[in-house]
Amino acid sequence: MATRVGIEVSIAAAEAVKQANTDVIAAYPITPQTHIVEHLSELVNNGELDAEFVPVESEHSAMSVCSGSSAAGARTFTCTSSQGLALMSEIVYAVSSLRLPMLMILANRSLNSPLSIWNDHSDVMSIRDCGWIQVFVENGQEVYDHVFIGYRVAEDRNVLTPFIINLDGFVLTHVIEPIEMLDQEMVDRYLPPYQPLYRLHPNQPVSIGCFGPPVLFTETKRAQDEAFNSTMPHILKGWQEFGDLTGRYYHPVETYKTEEAKVIVVTQGSLGETASIAIDTLRGEGEPVGLVSIRLWRPFPFEEFREAVKGAELVVVMDRAISYGGPGGPLAGEIRAALYSQEVHPRVVNFIIGLGGRDVAPDDFVQMVQQAKARPGEWYEIYGVRE
Amino acid sequence: MAKPENEITWKDIKVGFVVDEPGSASVYRTGDWRSQRPVYERERCIRCGTCYVYCPDMAIKILKDGYIEHDLYYCKGCGICAEECPTGAIIIVDEEE
Amino acid sequence: MDKFLDRLNIYASRLVLQKEYLMPGHRACQGCAEVLALRLVAKVLGRNNIIASATGCMEIVSSPLPLTSWNVPWIHVAFENAAAVASGIEAGLKALMRKGGLPQQKINVMAMAGDGGTSDIGLQALSGAMERGHDFVYVCFDNEAYMNTGIQRSSSTPFGASTTTSPAGKVVPGQTTWKKNMPEIAAAHNIPYVATACPSYPFDLMEKVKKAADIEGPAYIHILSVCPTGWRLPPQLAIHAGRLAVETGIFPLYEVERGKYRLSVDLPELRPVEEYLKIQGRFRHLTPEMIDKIQQRVLEEYEKLKKKVEMTNEG
């Protein structure tokens, strides 16, 4: 059973963290993540969630507390944005190497400078290669659902890898949406208690985070790489079983009207919903245009992506971060890598959009598709700049 | 670990490169570092245990009768035991002697 | 207190528990009094102790893969966050024991770092953990410089000391600043227990560790850990040097228990600082004027400390 309610997305996310019976939450306030941690504090202080809320003095310590908590075998949650992620990034890399499962909601916000509290994806792109499973969500329902999915996958004995949910700041965190809340019984059926493989406990002393001399460092990294690349089937299983329980099925690559499409627009996060309106407009005008939304950012779904764009002649990639001096945005780089092995591959055009909270309307997507079609070659451009 | 470190493959690495054999480093011989070694004169020993307490390398064993024995597998030859011995029962000599 | 006074409790050494929780085969330098201090701390805290270690000498000498020197659960995550990692372990255990995920039992959580990991880069995380009131023991092993990276100065390096980043030069004669008073910073957090210790006084050290573990809430122990390599001192003199640091008043042994100061070794008369300074290569370049300046400062600081003892024990 489930109940459909109108609720602020941040509150719904916090409610999911409660329903997941989280043991430890460590967080430091940063806009636009605040509503999530504020609500969690309320739940803890009102006795509705039996957890330790550790109000740390920085994000660096937030991630450090999470590392200790997860190593002790506790179900662990944190939440941050932008500068906060940048500050914690040293430890973000460490916990994945140590294979400490935990869940992070990242309320995506641009990185300083200039200081901006608004939304883009430059924060998460700065830790692209950190070894966490990373998904993007498009709406409140998806973030609520992914709290359970994230824990379930991260804590899976075959995975034991931390999990990030990317949630666009403000445009998702601060809006009220209709969300179907699961009954506790459904949550408990889907998400078993965390049973760590190793934990810090006197009964079976282990040393975690030993020093890696050159003779063994590469072997530890190979082991980590192998483990990370083997997470895909377990992520798919997590989604499949969640779908079987709720009827909401998620995929590494979400497609919209890609059948017979000659032009594919690629997005991540909440812009997918905006882009789909443009797709409808263009389809209405007889243009064979479809939409691909990359849900699973790491591990990158190369196979699924190639399948989704099969037959397309033009792929228009929308990045929400800049890779200075690179081939365009970070997403476009990945898309090109995915297509390179194909004998015949579509032309890739890259727009960098929606930086620091800049609005992107459905009509902008129409414009970008038209520009990409009209101008030959592979190129990138920051869209919508006053020249 | 039974295998020499240069034969350990990535498949031998535990999840999160955890080391789950407590105290396994005690196979590591630090006695090889020594250029000087302690010489113990039992007759002068008053069995106070000072050397045992001050040894940074856990290289002194207290025997059942209260006398001590140096464990040269670990002893790095720092000379603290000789320096701190209240009765001069331990002296430090060059390894070649 | 001299060697003779020490002999009064000399036979107590035989009462020390023989079980080790930091095993031999560790790769600390010859005569390392830091690893000795760590060995003694680990002995006192025993089996039911989980350690969060900062990056540093003690971390690398005890844990090169594929081996570990640790007989107790141990974790290293990074340099500046030992106190935060320990906070997480404590919070995790607390939640799990309360919710039935783990059986109830007393498990001590210990964080450890060097002077750099404590008074420089880890100060913020430590301050946060003390302020939040986690039940843990933080041990700072102070060898007065970044020894692991090659003897660079820290805020805990004493005035005048020559290090690789505060070398005794033609114009600047070594460290130009006074040692940061980390135990006082800890005490300013009004935590239940703060103490200084030195492995040259092993029983005092062990008693303080025991007290720190028994007290509920944060406890901070600052251990002067003689580093023969970094201080340019013959390794066999490591214990002797620690004793001189205490007897000259350069490193007084004291504790602050629920706000009350107590001197652990109340010296009627302090030895001249020169006795301590002259045996160490890092101070070899000091002029009589600089030694004099250090002497004055030590006497002033010692008097201040004695006043705190008086003030907090009145009535």
Short mmCIF file of C-alpha atoms in Angstrom, two decimals, chain C:
data_model
loop_
_atom_site.label_atom_id
_atom_site.label_comp_id
_atom_site.label_asym_id
_atom_site.label_seq_id
_atom_site.Cartn_x
_atom_site.Cartn_y
_atom_site.Cartn_z
CA MET C 1 62.11 13.82 39.98
CA ASP C 2 65.27 12.04 38.91
CA LYS C 3 66.13 8.50 38.06
CA PHE C 4 66.42 7.70 41.77
CA LEU C 5 62.88 8.78 42.51
CA ASP C 6 61.67 6.68 39.64
CA ARG C 7 63.22 3.66 41.29
CA LEU C 8 60.79 4.01 44.16
CA ASN C 9 58.12 2.53 42.00
CA ILE C 10 60.46 0.57 39.85
CA TYR C 11 59.07 -2.82 40.76
CA ALA C 12 55.65 -1.65 39.68
CA SER C 13 56.87 -2.35 36.15
CA ARG C 14 56.31 -5.99 36.83
CA LEU C 15 52.65 -5.30 37.48
CA VAL C 16 52.14 -3.97 33.98
CA LEU C 17 49.89 -6.20 31.96
CA GLN C 18 52.01 -8.15 29.52
CA LYS C 19 49.41 -8.38 26.78
CA GLU C 20 50.17 -6.13 23.83
CA TYR C 21 47.53 -4.64 21.55
CA LEU C 22 50.06 -2.97 19.28
CA MET C 23 52.22 -5.87 18.16
CA PRO C 24 55.96 -5.97 17.57
CA GLY C 25 57.16 -5.84 13.99
CA HIS C 26 56.11 -2.21 13.63
CA ARG C 27 58.45 0.00 11.64
CA ALA C 28 59.03 2.94 13.96
CA CYS C 29 62.57 4.37 14.13
CA GLN C 30 65.03 3.18 16.74
CA GLY C 31 64.29 4.70 20.12
CA CYS C 32 60.91 6.11 19.09
CA ALA C 33 59.21 7.26 22.27
CA GLU C 34 56.03 7.95 20.32
CA VAL C 35 55.47 4.30 19.50
CA LEU C 36 56.35 3.51 23.12
CA ALA C 37 53.66 5.90 24.29
CA LEU C 38 51.21 4.35 21.84
CA ARG C 39 52.09 0.87 23.07
CA LEU C 40 51.36 1.91 26.66
CA VAL C 41 48.10 3.65 25.71
CA ALA C 42 46.95 0.58 23.78
CA LYS C 43 47.79 -1.67 26.73
CA VAL C 44 45.63 0.36 29.08
CA LEU C 45 42.67 0.61 26.72
CA GLY C 46 42.84 -3.11 26.08
CA ARG C 47 40.71 -5.31 23.92
CA ASN C 48 37.47 -3.35 23.89
CA ASN C 49 38.95 -0.36 22.15
CA ILE C 50 38.45 0.94 18.63
CA ILE C 51 41.09 3.27 17.23
CA ALA C 52 40.65 5.99 14.63
CA SER C 53 44.10 7.04 13.52
CA ALA C 54 45.16 10.13 11.64
CA THR C 55 47.77 9.94 8.92
CA GLY C 56 51.23 10.13 10.41
CA CYS C 57 54.22 8.18 11.65
CA MET C 58 52.16 5.85 13.84
CA GLU C 59 49.76 5.13 11.00
CA ILE C 60 52.40 4.17 8.47
CA VAL C 61 54.65 2.23 10.83
CA SER C 62 51.78 0.07 12.02
CA SER C 63 49.88 -0.64 8.83
CA PRO C 64 51.76 -1.17 5.58
CA LEU C 65 49.76 -3.65 3.51
CA PRO C 66 49.39 -6.59 3.62
CA LEU C 67 50.12 -6.57 7.35
CA THR C 68 48.85 -4.83 10.45
CA SER C 69 50.40 -4.35 13.86
CA TRP C 70 46.99 -3.89 15.41
CA ASN C 71 45.31 -6.41 17.64
CA VAL C 72 42.29 -4.16 18.09
CA PRO C 73 39.89 -2.70 15.50
CA TRP C 74 41.66 0.17 13.78
CA ILE C 75 40.79 2.59 11.00
CA HIS C 76 42.67 5.26 9.12
CA VAL C 77 40.80 7.56 6.76
CA ALA C 78 42.83 10.77 6.42
CA PHE C 79 45.10 13.24 8.15
CA GLU C 80 42.83 15.91 9.64
CA ASN C 81 39.78 13.93 10.63
CA ALA C 82 40.65 11.40 13.34
CA ALA C 83 38.33 13.11 15.82
CA ALA C 84 35.49 13.16 13.30
CA VAL C 85 35.96 9.52 12.33
CA ALA C 86 35.95 8.63 16.04
CA SER C 87 32.76 10.70 16.43
CA GLY C 88 31.18 8.59 13.70
CA ILE C 89 32.26 5.32 15.27
CA GLU C 90 30.91 6.44 18.63
CA ALA C 91 27.62 7.60 17.11
CA GLY C 92 27.30 4.39 15.09
CA LEU C 93 27.90 2.14 18.09
CA LYS C 94 25.53 4.19 20.22
CA ALA C 95 22.72 4.00 17.67
CA LEU C 96 23.23 0.30 16.98
CA MET C 97 23.38 -0.65 20.66
CA ARG C 98 20.29 1.43 21.45
CA LYS C 99 18.33 -0.02 18.54
CA GLY C 100 19.38 -3.62 19.13
CA GLY C 101 21.70 -3.94 16.14
CA LEU C 102 24.62 -4.69 18.49
CA PRO C 103 24.66 -6.11 22.02
CA GLN C 104 25.15 -3.52 24.76
CA GLN C 105 28.73 -3.39 25.97
CA LYS C 106 31.35 -0.83 26.91
CA ILE C 107 33.59 -0.19 23.94
CA ASN C 108 36.09 2.63 24.16
CA VAL C 109 36.61 4.80 21.11
CA MET C 110 40.02 6.40 20.75
CA ALA C 111 41.21 8.95 18.23
CA MET C 112 44.90 9.53 17.74
CA ALA C 113 47.03 11.97 15.80
CA GLY C 114 50.38 13.65 15.93
CA ASP C 115 50.91 17.31 16.77
CA GLY C 116 50.32 18.36 13.16
CA GLY C 117 47.15 16.27 12.93
CA THR C 118 45.97 17.80 16.21
CA SER C 119 47.08 21.38 16.64
CA ASP C 120 47.23 22.29 12.93
CA ILE C 121 45.19 20.49 10.31
CA GLY C 122 42.96 18.48 12.66
CA LEU C 123 42.16 21.24 15.14
CA GLN C 124 38.75 22.04 13.70
CA ALA C 125 37.57 18.43 13.63
CA LEU C 126 38.86 17.94 17.17
CA SER C 127 37.19 21.09 18.44
CA GLY C 128 33.90 19.99 16.88
CA ALA C 129 34.09 16.54 18.40
CA MET C 130 34.92 17.89 21.87
CA GLU C 131 32.15 20.47 21.67
CA ARG C 132 29.59 17.86 20.62
CA GLY C 133 30.54 15.81 23.64
CA HIS C 134 31.21 12.42 22.08
CA ASP C 135 32.34 9.79 24.56
CA PHE C 136 35.87 9.21 23.30
CA VAL C 137 39.52 9.55 24.21
CA TYR C 138 41.66 11.72 21.98
CA VAL C 139 45.39 11.18 22.24
CA CYS C 140 47.83 13.61 20.69
CA PHE C 141 51.29 12.17 20.24
CA ASP C 142 53.32 15.34 20.13
CA ASN C 143 56.80 14.99 18.67
CA GLU C 144 56.90 18.69 17.89
CA ALA C 145 57.10 18.65 14.10
CA TYR C 146 55.87 16.88 10.94
CA MET C 147 58.25 13.95 11.36
CA ASN C 148 56.50 11.66 8.89
CA THR C 149 57.10 14.03 6.00
CA GLY C 150 60.64 14.87 7.07
CA ILE C 151 60.77 17.11 10.14
CA GLN C 152 58.87 20.21 9.01
CA ARG C 153 57.76 22.73 11.62
CA SER C 154 54.26 22.66 13.06
CA SER C 155 52.49 25.01 15.44
CA SER C 156 53.66 22.62 18.16
CA THR C 157 57.35 23.05 17.35
CA PRO C 158 59.06 24.86 20.22
CA PHE C 159 60.71 28.27 19.91
CA GLY C 160 64.19 28.06 18.51
CA ALA C 161 63.99 24.52 17.18
CA SER C 162 65.60 23.91 13.81
CA THR C 163 63.40 21.94 11.43
CA THR C 164 63.47 21.52 7.67
CA THR C 165 61.01 24.39 7.23
CA SER C 166 62.30 26.45 10.14
CA PRO C 167 66.00 25.87 9.63
CA ALA C 168 68.60 27.60 11.76
CA GLY C 169 69.65 30.13 9.13
CA LYS C 170 72.05 33.03 9.09
CA VAL C 171 69.24 35.51 9.67
CA VAL C 172 66.41 33.49 11.21
CA PRO C 173 67.56 31.10 13.94
CA GLY C 174 64.97 28.33 13.65
CA GLN C 175 61.35 28.41 14.83
CA THR C 176 60.34 31.97 15.66
CA THR C 177 57.04 31.24 17.39
CA TRP C 178 56.17 29.71 20.75
CA LYS C 179 54.64 26.25 20.94
CA LYS C 180 50.86 26.29 20.65
CA ASN C 181 49.36 25.32 23.99
CA MET C 182 47.10 22.54 22.78
CA PRO C 183 46.12 21.08 26.19
CA GLU C 184 44.84 24.52 27.20
CA ILE C 185 42.82 24.74 23.99
CA ALA C 186 41.28 21.38 24.83
CA ALA C 187 40.63 22.50 28.42
CA ALA C 188 38.90 25.64 27.11
CA HIS C 189 36.22 23.35 25.67
CA ASN C 190 35.25 22.50 29.26
CA ILE C 191 35.48 18.80 28.57
CA PRO C 192 35.56 16.50 31.61
CA TYR C 193 39.20 15.48 31.35
CA VAL C 194 42.43 16.88 29.93
CA ALA C 195 45.91 15.65 30.78
CA THR C 196 49.49 15.89 29.68
CA ALA C 197 51.75 12.87 29.84
CA CYS C 198 55.09 11.53 28.75
CA PRO C 199 56.18 7.90 28.35
CA SER C 200 59.24 8.66 30.48
CA TYR C 201 56.65 8.54 33.28
CA PRO C 202 54.84 5.38 32.19
CA PHE C 203 52.70 4.84 35.27
CA ASP C 204 51.48 8.41 35.31
CA LEU C 205 50.67 8.06 31.62
CA MET C 206 48.81 4.83 32.05
CA GLU C 207 46.79 6.09 35.01
CA LYS C 208 45.71 9.10 32.99
CA VAL C 209 44.67 6.97 30.03
CA LYS C 210 42.64 4.77 32.35
CA LYS C 211 40.95 7.81 33.85
CA ALA C 212 40.26 9.23 30.39
CA ALA C 213 38.61 6.01 29.29
CA ASP C 214 36.49 5.71 32.43
CA ILE C 215 35.19 9.26 32.28
CA GLU C 216 32.06 9.72 30.20
CA GLY C 217 32.40 12.31 27.48
CA PRO C 218 35.42 13.64 25.64
CA ALA C 219 38.87 13.25 27.16
CA TYR C 220 42.05 14.72 25.74
CA ILE C 221 45.56 13.49 26.50
CA HIS C 222 48.59 15.31 25.15
CA ILE C 223 51.67 13.12 25.20
CA LEU C 224 55.13 14.54 24.66
CA SER C 225 56.73 11.92 22.44
CA VAL C 226 60.46 12.24 22.06
CA CYS C 227 61.59 11.73 18.47
CA PRO C 228 65.32 10.93 18.33
CA THR C 229 65.31 11.22 14.53
CA GLY C 230 63.70 14.65 14.39
CA TRP C 231 65.24 16.07 17.51
CA ARG C 232 68.70 14.83 16.57
CA LEU C 233 69.27 12.97 19.75
CA PRO C 234 70.92 9.55 20.34
CA PRO C 235 68.04 7.02 20.45
CA GLN C 236 69.02 5.66 23.83
CA LEU C 237 68.40 9.11 25.35
CA ALA C 238 64.72 9.23 24.36
CA ILE C 239 63.43 8.44 27.86
CA HIS C 240 66.01 10.69 29.49
CA ALA C 241 65.03 13.61 27.26
CA GLY C 242 61.37 13.21 28.17
CA ARG C 243 62.28 13.25 31.81
CA LEU C 244 64.29 16.45 31.33
CA ALA C 245 61.39 18.09 29.50
CA VAL C 246 59.30 17.55 32.59
CA GLU C 247 61.98 18.38 35.15
CA THR C 248 62.88 21.66 33.48
CA GLY C 249 59.22 22.67 33.39
CA ILE C 250 59.25 22.80 29.60
CA PHE C 251 56.54 20.14 29.50
CA PRO C 252 54.76 20.04 32.86
CA LEU C 253 52.71 16.98 33.65
CA TYR C 254 49.25 17.94 34.83
CA GLU C 255 45.61 17.12 34.51
CA VAL C 256 42.42 19.12 34.37
CA GLU C 257 39.60 17.08 35.78
CA ARG C 258 36.20 18.75 35.54
CA GLY C 259 37.92 22.11 35.51
CA LYS C 260 40.27 21.45 38.40
CA TYR C 261 43.97 21.63 37.65
CA ARG C 262 46.40 19.30 39.37
CA LEU C 263 50.15 19.00 38.86
CA SER C 264 51.11 15.37 38.48
CA VAL C 265 54.75 15.99 39.32
CA ASP C 266 55.09 19.05 41.53
CA LEU C 267 58.70 20.08 41.28
CA PRO C 268 60.03 22.24 44.11
CA GLU C 269 62.74 23.49 41.81
CA LEU C 270 63.00 23.37 38.04
CA ARG C 271 66.18 22.30 36.32
CA PRO C 272 67.74 24.83 33.94
CA VAL C 273 66.28 24.46 30.43
CA GLU C 274 69.79 24.33 29.04
CA GLU C 275 70.15 20.76 30.32
CA TYR C 276 67.28 19.72 28.08
CA LEU C 277 68.23 21.86 25.10
CA LYS C 278 71.93 21.01 24.91
CA ILE C 279 71.44 17.29 24.30
CA GLN C 280 69.39 17.90 21.14
CA GLY C 281 70.77 18.74 17.73
CA ARG C 282 67.72 20.81 16.86
CA PHE C 283 68.73 23.36 19.51
CA ARG C 284 72.48 23.25 18.90
CA HIS C 285 72.55 26.71 17.30
CA LEU C 286 70.88 28.53 20.21
CA THR C 287 72.75 31.50 21.60
CA PRO C 288 72.90 32.15 25.36
CA GLU C 289 70.43 35.00 24.81
CA MET C 290 67.92 32.67 23.18
CA ILE C 291 68.35 30.09 25.90
CA ASP C 292 67.74 32.83 28.40
CA LYS C 293 64.59 33.88 26.60
CA ILE C 294 63.33 30.30 26.66
CA GLN C 295 64.19 30.02 30.36
CA GLN C 296 62.18 33.13 31.18
CA ARG C 297 59.21 31.95 29.21
CA VAL C 298 59.23 28.50 30.81
CA LEU C 299 59.29 30.03 34.31
CA GLU C 300 56.43 32.36 33.44
CA GLU C 301 54.32 29.60 31.96
CA TYR C 302 55.02 27.32 34.90
CA GLU C 303 53.94 30.02 37.32
CA LYS C 304 50.75 30.55 35.33
CA LEU C 305 50.03 26.87 35.54
CA LYS C 306 50.61 26.81 39.28
CA LYS C 307 48.22 29.74 39.65
CA LYS C 308 45.58 27.79 37.77
CA VAL C 309 46.08 24.91 40.17
CA GLU C 310 45.61 27.28 43.11
CA MET C 311 42.64 29.09 41.59
CA THR C 312 40.71 25.99 40.64
CA ASN C 313 41.25 24.25 43.96
CA GLU C 314 40.27 27.12 46.27
CA GLY C 315 37.62 26.48 48.87
#
